Coordinates of N, CA and C in Angstrom, one line a residue:
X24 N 113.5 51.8 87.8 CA 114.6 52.7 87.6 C 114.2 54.1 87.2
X25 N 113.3 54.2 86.5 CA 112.4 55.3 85.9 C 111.2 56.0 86.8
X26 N 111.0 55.5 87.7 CA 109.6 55.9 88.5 C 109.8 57.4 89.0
X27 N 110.8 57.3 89.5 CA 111.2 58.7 90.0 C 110.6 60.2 88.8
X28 N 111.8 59.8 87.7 CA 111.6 60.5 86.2 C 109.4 60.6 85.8
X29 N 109.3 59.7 85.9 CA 108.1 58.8 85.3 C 107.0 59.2 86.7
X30 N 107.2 60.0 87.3 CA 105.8 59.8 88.4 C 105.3 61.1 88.2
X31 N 103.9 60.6 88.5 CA 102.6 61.9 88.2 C 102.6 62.8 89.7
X32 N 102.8 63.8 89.8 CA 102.3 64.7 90.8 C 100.7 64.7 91.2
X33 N 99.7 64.4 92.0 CA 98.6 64.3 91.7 C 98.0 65.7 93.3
X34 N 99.2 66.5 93.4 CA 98.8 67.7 94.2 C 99.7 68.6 94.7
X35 N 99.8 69.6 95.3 CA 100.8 70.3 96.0 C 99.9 71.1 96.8
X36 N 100.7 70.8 97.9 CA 99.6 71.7 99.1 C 100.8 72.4 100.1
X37 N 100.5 73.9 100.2 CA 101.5 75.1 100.7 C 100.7 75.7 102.1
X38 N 101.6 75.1 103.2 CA 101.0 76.2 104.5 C 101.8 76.4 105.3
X39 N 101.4 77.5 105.7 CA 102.4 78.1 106.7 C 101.9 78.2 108.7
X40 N 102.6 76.8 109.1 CA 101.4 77.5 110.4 C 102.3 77.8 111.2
X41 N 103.3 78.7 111.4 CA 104.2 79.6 112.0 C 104.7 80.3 110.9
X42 N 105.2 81.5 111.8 CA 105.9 82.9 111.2 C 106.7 82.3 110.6
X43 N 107.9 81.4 111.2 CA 109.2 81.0 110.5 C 108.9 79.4 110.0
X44 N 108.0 79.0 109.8 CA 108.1 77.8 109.2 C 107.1 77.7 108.1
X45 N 106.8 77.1 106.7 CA 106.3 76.7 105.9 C 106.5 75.1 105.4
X46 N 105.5 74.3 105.4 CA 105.5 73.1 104.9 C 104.7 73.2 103.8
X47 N 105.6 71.9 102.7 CA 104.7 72.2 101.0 C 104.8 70.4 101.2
X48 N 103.7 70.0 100.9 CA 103.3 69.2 101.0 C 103.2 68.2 99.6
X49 N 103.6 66.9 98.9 CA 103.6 66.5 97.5 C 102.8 65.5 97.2
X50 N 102.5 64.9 96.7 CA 101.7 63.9 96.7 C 101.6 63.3 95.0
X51 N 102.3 62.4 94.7 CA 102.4 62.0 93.6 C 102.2 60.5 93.2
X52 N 101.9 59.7 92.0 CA 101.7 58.3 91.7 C 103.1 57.9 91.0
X53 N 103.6 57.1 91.7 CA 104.7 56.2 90.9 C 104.3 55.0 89.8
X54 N 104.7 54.8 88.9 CA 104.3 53.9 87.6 C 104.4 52.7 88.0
X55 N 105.1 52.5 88.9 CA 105.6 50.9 89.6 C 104.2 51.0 90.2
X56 N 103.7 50.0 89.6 CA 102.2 49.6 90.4 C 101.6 50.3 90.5
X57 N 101.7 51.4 89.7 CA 100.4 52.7 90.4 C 100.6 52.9 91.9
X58 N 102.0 53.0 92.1 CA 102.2 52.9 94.3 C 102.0 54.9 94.3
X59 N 101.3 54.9 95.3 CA 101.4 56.0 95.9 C 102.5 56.6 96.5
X60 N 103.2 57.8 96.8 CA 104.3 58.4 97.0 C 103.8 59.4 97.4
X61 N 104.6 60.8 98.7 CA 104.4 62.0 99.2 C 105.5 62.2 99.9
X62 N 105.7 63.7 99.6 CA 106.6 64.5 100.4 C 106.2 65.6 100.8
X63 N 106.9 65.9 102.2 CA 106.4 66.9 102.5 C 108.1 67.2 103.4
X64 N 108.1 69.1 103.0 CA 109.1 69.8 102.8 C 108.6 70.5 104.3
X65 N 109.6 70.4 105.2 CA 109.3 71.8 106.2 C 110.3 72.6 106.2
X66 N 110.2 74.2 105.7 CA 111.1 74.9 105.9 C 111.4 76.0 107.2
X67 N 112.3 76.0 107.5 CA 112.4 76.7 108.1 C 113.2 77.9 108.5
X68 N 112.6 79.3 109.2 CA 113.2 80.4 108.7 C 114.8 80.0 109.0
X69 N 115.3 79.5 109.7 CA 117.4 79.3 109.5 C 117.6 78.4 109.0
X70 N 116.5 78.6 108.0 CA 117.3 77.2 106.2 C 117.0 76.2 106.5
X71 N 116.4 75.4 107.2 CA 116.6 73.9 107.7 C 115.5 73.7 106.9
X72 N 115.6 72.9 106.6 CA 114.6 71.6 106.1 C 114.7 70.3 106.3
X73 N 113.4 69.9 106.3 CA 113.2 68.2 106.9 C 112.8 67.8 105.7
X74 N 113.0 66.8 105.6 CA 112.4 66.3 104.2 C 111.9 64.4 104.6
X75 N 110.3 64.5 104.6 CA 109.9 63.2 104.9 C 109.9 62.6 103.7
X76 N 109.4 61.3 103.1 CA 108.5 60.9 102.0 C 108.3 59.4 102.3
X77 N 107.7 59.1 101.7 CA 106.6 58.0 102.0 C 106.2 57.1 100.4
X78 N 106.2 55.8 100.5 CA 105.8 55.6 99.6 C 104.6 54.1 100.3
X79 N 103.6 54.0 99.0 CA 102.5 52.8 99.3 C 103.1 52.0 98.5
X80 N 103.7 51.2 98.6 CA 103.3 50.0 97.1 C 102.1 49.2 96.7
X81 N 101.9 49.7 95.8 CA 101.0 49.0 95.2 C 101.1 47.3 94.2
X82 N 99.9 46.8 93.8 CA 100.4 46.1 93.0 C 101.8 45.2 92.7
X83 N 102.3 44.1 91.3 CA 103.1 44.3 91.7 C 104.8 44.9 91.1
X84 N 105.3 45.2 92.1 CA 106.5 46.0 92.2 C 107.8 45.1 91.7
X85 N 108.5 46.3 90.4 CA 110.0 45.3 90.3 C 110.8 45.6 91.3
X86 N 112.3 44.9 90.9 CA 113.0 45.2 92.0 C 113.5 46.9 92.2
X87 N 113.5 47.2 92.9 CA 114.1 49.1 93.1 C 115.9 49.2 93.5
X88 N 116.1 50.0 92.3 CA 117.3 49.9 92.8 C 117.8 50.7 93.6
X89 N 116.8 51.7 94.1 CA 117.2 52.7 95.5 C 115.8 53.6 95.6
X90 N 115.4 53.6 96.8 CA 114.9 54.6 97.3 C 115.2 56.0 98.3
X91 N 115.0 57.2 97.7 CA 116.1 58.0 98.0 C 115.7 59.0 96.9
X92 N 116.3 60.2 97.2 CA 116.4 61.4 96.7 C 117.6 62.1 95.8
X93 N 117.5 62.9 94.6 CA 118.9 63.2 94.0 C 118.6 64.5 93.4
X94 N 119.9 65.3 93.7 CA 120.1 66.9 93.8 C 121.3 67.5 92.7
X95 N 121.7 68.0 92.1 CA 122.6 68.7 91.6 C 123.1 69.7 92.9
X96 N 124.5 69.7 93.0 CA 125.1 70.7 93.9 C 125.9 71.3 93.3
X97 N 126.0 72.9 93.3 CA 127.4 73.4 93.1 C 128.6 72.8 92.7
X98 N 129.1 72.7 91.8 CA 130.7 72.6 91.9 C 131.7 72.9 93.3
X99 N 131.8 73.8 93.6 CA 132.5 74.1 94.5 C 132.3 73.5 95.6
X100 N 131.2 72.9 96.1 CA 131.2 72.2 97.1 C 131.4 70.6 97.0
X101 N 132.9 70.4 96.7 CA 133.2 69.6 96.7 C 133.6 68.8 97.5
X102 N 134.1 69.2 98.7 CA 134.6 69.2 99.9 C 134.2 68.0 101.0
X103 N 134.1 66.7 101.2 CA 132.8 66.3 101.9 C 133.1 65.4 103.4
X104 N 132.7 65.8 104.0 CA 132.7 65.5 105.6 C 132.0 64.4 105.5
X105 N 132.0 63.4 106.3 CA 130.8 62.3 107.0 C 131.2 61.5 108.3
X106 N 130.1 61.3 109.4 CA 130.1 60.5 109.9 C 129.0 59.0 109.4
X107 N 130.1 58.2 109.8 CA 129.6 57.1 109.0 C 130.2 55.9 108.5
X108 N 129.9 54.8 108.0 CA 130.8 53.8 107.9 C 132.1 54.5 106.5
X109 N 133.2 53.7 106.5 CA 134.1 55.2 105.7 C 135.2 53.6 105.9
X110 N 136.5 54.6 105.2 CA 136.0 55.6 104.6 C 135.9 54.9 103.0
X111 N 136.6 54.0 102.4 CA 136.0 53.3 101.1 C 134.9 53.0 101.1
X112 N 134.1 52.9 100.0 CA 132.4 52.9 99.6 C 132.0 51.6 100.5
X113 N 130.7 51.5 100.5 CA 130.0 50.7 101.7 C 128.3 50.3 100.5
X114 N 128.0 49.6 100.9 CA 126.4 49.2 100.6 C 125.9 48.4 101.9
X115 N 125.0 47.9 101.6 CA 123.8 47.1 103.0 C 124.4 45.7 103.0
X116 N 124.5 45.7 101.9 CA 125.0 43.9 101.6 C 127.0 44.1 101.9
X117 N 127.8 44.8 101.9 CA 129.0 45.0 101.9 C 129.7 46.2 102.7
X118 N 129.1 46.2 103.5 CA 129.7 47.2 105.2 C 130.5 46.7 106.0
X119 N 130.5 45.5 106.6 CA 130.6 44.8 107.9 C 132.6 45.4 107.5
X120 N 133.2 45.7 106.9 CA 134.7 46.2 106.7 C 134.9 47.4 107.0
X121 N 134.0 48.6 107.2 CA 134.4 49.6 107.3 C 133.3 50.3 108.6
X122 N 134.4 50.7 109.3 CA 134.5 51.5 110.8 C 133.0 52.2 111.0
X123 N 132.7 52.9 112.0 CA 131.9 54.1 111.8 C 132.4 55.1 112.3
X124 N 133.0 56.0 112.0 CA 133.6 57.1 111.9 C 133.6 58.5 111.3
X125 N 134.4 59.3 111.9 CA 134.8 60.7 110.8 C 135.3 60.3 109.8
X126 N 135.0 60.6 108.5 CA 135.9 60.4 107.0 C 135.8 62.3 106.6
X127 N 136.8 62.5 106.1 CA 136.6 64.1 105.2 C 137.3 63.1 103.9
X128 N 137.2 63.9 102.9 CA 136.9 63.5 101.2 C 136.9 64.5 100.6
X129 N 137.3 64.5 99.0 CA 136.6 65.1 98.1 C 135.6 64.6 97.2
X130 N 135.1 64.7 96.4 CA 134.0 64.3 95.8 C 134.7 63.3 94.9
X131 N 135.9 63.7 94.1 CA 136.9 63.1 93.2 C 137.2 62.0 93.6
X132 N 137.7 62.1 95.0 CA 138.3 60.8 95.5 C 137.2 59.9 96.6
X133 N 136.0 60.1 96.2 CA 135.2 59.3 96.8 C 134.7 57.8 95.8
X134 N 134.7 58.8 94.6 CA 134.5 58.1 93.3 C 135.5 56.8 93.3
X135 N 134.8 55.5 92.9 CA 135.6 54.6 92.3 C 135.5 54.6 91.0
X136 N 136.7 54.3 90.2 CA 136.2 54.3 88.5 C 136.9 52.7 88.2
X137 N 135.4 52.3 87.9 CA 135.1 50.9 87.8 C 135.5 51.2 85.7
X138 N 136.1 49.9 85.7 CA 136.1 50.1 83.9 C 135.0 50.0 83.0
X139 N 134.0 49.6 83.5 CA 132.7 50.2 83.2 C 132.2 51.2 84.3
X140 N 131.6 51.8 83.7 CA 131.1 52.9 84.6 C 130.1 52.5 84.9
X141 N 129.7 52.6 86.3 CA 128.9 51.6 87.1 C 128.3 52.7 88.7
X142 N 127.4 52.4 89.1 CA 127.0 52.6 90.6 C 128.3 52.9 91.3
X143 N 128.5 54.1 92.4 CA 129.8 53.7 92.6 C 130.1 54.8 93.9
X144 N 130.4 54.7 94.8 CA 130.6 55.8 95.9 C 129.7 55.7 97.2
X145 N 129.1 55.3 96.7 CA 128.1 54.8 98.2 C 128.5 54.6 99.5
X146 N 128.1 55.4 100.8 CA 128.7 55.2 102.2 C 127.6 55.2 102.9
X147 N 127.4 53.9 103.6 CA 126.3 53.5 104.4 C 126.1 54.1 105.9
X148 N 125.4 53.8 106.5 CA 125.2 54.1 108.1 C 125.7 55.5 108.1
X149 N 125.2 56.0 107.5 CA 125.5 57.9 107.4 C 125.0 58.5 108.5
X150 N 125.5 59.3 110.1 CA 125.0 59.7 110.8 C 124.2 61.4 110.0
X151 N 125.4 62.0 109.6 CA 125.7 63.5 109.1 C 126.4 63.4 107.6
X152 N 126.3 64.3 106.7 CA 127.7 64.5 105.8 C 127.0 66.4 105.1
X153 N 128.4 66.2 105.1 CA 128.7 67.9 104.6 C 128.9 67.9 103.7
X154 N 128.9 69.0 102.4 CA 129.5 69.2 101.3 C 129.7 71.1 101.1
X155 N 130.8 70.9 101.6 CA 131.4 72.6 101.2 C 132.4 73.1 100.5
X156 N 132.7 74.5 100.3 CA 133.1 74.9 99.5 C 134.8 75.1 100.5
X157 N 135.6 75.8 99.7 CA 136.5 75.7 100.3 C 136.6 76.9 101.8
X158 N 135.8 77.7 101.4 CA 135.5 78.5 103.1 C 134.9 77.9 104.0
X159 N 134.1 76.7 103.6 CA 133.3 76.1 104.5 C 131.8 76.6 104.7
X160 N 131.4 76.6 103.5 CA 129.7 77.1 103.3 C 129.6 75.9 102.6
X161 N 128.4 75.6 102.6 CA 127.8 74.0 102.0 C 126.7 74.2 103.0
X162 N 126.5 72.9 102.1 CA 125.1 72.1 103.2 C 125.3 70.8 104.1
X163 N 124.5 70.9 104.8 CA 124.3 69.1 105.5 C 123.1 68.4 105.7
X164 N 123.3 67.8 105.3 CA 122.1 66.3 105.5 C 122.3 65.1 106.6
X165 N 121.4 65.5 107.7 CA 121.3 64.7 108.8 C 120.3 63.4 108.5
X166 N 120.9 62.4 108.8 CA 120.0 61.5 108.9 C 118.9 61.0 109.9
X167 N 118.1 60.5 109.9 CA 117.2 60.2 111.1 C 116.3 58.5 110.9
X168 N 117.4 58.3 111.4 CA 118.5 58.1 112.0 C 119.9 58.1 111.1
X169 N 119.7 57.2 110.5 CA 120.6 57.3 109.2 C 120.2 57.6 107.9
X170 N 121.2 57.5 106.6 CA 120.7 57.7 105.3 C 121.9 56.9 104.8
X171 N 122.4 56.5 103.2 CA 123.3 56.2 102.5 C 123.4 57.3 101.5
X172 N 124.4 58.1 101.7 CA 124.7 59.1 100.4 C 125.8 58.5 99.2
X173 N 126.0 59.3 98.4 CA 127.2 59.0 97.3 C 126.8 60.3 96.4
X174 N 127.9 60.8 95.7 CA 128.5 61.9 95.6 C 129.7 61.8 94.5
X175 N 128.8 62.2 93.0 CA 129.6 62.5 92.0 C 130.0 63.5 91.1
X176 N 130.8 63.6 90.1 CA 131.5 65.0 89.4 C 130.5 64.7 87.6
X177 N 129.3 63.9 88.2 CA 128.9 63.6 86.7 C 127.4 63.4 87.1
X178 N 126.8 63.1 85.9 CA 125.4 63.1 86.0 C 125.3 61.4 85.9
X179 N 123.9 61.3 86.7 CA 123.4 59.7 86.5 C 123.1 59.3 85.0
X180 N 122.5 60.3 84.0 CA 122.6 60.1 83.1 C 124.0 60.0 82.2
X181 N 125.0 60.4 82.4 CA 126.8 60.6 81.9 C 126.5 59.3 82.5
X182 N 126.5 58.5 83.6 CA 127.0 57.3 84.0 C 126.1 56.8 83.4
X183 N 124.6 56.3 83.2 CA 124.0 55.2 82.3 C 124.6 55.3 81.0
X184 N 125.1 56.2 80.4 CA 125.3 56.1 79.1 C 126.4 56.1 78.8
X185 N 127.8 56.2 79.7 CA 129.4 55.2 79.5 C 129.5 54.1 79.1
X186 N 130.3 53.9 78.0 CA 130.5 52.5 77.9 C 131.6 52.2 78.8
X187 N 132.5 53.1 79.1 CA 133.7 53.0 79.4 C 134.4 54.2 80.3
X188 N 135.4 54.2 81.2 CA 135.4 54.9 82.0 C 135.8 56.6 81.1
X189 N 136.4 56.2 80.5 CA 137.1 57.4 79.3 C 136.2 58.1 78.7
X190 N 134.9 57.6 78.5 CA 133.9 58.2 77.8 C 132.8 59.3 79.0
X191 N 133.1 58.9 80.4 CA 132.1 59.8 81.1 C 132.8 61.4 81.6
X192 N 132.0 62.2 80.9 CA 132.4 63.5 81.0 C 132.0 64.1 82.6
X193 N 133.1 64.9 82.9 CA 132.9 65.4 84.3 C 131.9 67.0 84.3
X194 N 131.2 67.0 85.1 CA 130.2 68.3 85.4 C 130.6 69.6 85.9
X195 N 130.0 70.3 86.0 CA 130.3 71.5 86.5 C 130.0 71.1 88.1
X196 N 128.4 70.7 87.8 CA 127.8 70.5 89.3 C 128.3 69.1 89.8
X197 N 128.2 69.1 90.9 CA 127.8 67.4 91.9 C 126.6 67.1 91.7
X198 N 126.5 65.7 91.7 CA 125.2 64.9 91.9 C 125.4 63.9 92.8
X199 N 124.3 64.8 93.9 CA 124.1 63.9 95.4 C 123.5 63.1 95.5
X200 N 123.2 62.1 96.0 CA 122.5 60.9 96.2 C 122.1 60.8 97.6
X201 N 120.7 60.6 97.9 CA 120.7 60.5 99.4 C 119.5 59.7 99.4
X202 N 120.0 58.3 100.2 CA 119.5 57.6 99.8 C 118.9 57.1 101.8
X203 N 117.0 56.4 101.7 CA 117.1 55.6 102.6 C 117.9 53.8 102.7
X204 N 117.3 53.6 101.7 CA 117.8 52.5 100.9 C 118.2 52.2 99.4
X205 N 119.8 51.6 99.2 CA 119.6 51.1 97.9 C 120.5 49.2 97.9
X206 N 119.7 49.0 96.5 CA 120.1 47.4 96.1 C 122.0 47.5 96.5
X207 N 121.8 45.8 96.9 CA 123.1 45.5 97.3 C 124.0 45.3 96.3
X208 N 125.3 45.0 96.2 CA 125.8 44.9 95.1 C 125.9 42.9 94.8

């Protein structure tokens, strides 16, 4: 649950082998087993970025409750498009009920508010999803093939530390989740 928080960087390597593209390269140790992990960032000059990462496991490994990446976004881009299974939340273990399709959403109403505050918003088989503002500026995250995102008005930390749904305070920013895989429910 911590490895993320908890992992050593053990390099960063920056090159540029075109005018308009720069890759930064990462390379870090996760605590889980001493497993190896790397990312490497290609940017490119019309904003795009790829984002690979890779992990070794080493040793042995507890269970993970997702592997996957997480971002703070803007407030304003609340807005959120997907193609994908939709439009109520989805996992690996609890899909087979929902379509694959266009869903639009807000961030608010993606949220379930479970009476504990809990994991919660998750949409599987993610082709694309958007998150914009109300002009329609945002970002997108394409999957390749797919990804599982989920998309909240709070921080992971505000949710570990609810007892109850009344006690989780809402953010300024979003906290995106973009996940290859996470635990089923």
């Amino acid at each position: 649950k911590e490895a993320g928080r908890n992992r050593t960087v053990t390099s960063v390597n920056v090159e540029q082998p075109a005018p308009q593209k720069v890759e930064i390269a990462v390379t870090a140790m996760l605590p889980a087993g001493q497993s190896a992990c790397g990312f490497t960032y290609t940017v490119f000059g019309n904003g795009e970025v790829i984002v690979r990462a890779t992990v070794e496991p080493a040793g042995q490994l507890p269970a993970l409750p997702r592997f996957g990446m997480q971002t703070a976004v803007p407030g304003e881009f609340k807005n959120v498009t997907w193609f994908g299974r939709g439009p109520h939340e989805t996992y690996w273990d609890r899909k087979t009920g929902a379509a694959v399709g266009r869903y639009s959403s807000t961030v608010e109403e993606l949220v379930t508010e479970y009476v504990r505050p809990q994991e919660n918003a998750n949409r599987s088989d993610v082709r694309w999803v958007t998150l914009t503002d109300d002009e329609g500026t945002g970002l997108m995250v394409v999957g390749m093939p797919t990804v599982d995102f989920s998309a909240w008005p709070y921080t992971m930390r505000n949710l570990e530390q609810a007892g109850h749904i009344h006690e989780l305070p809402r953010s300024d920013n979003i906290t995106l989740n973009i996940d290859y895989h996470q635990m089923g429910v």
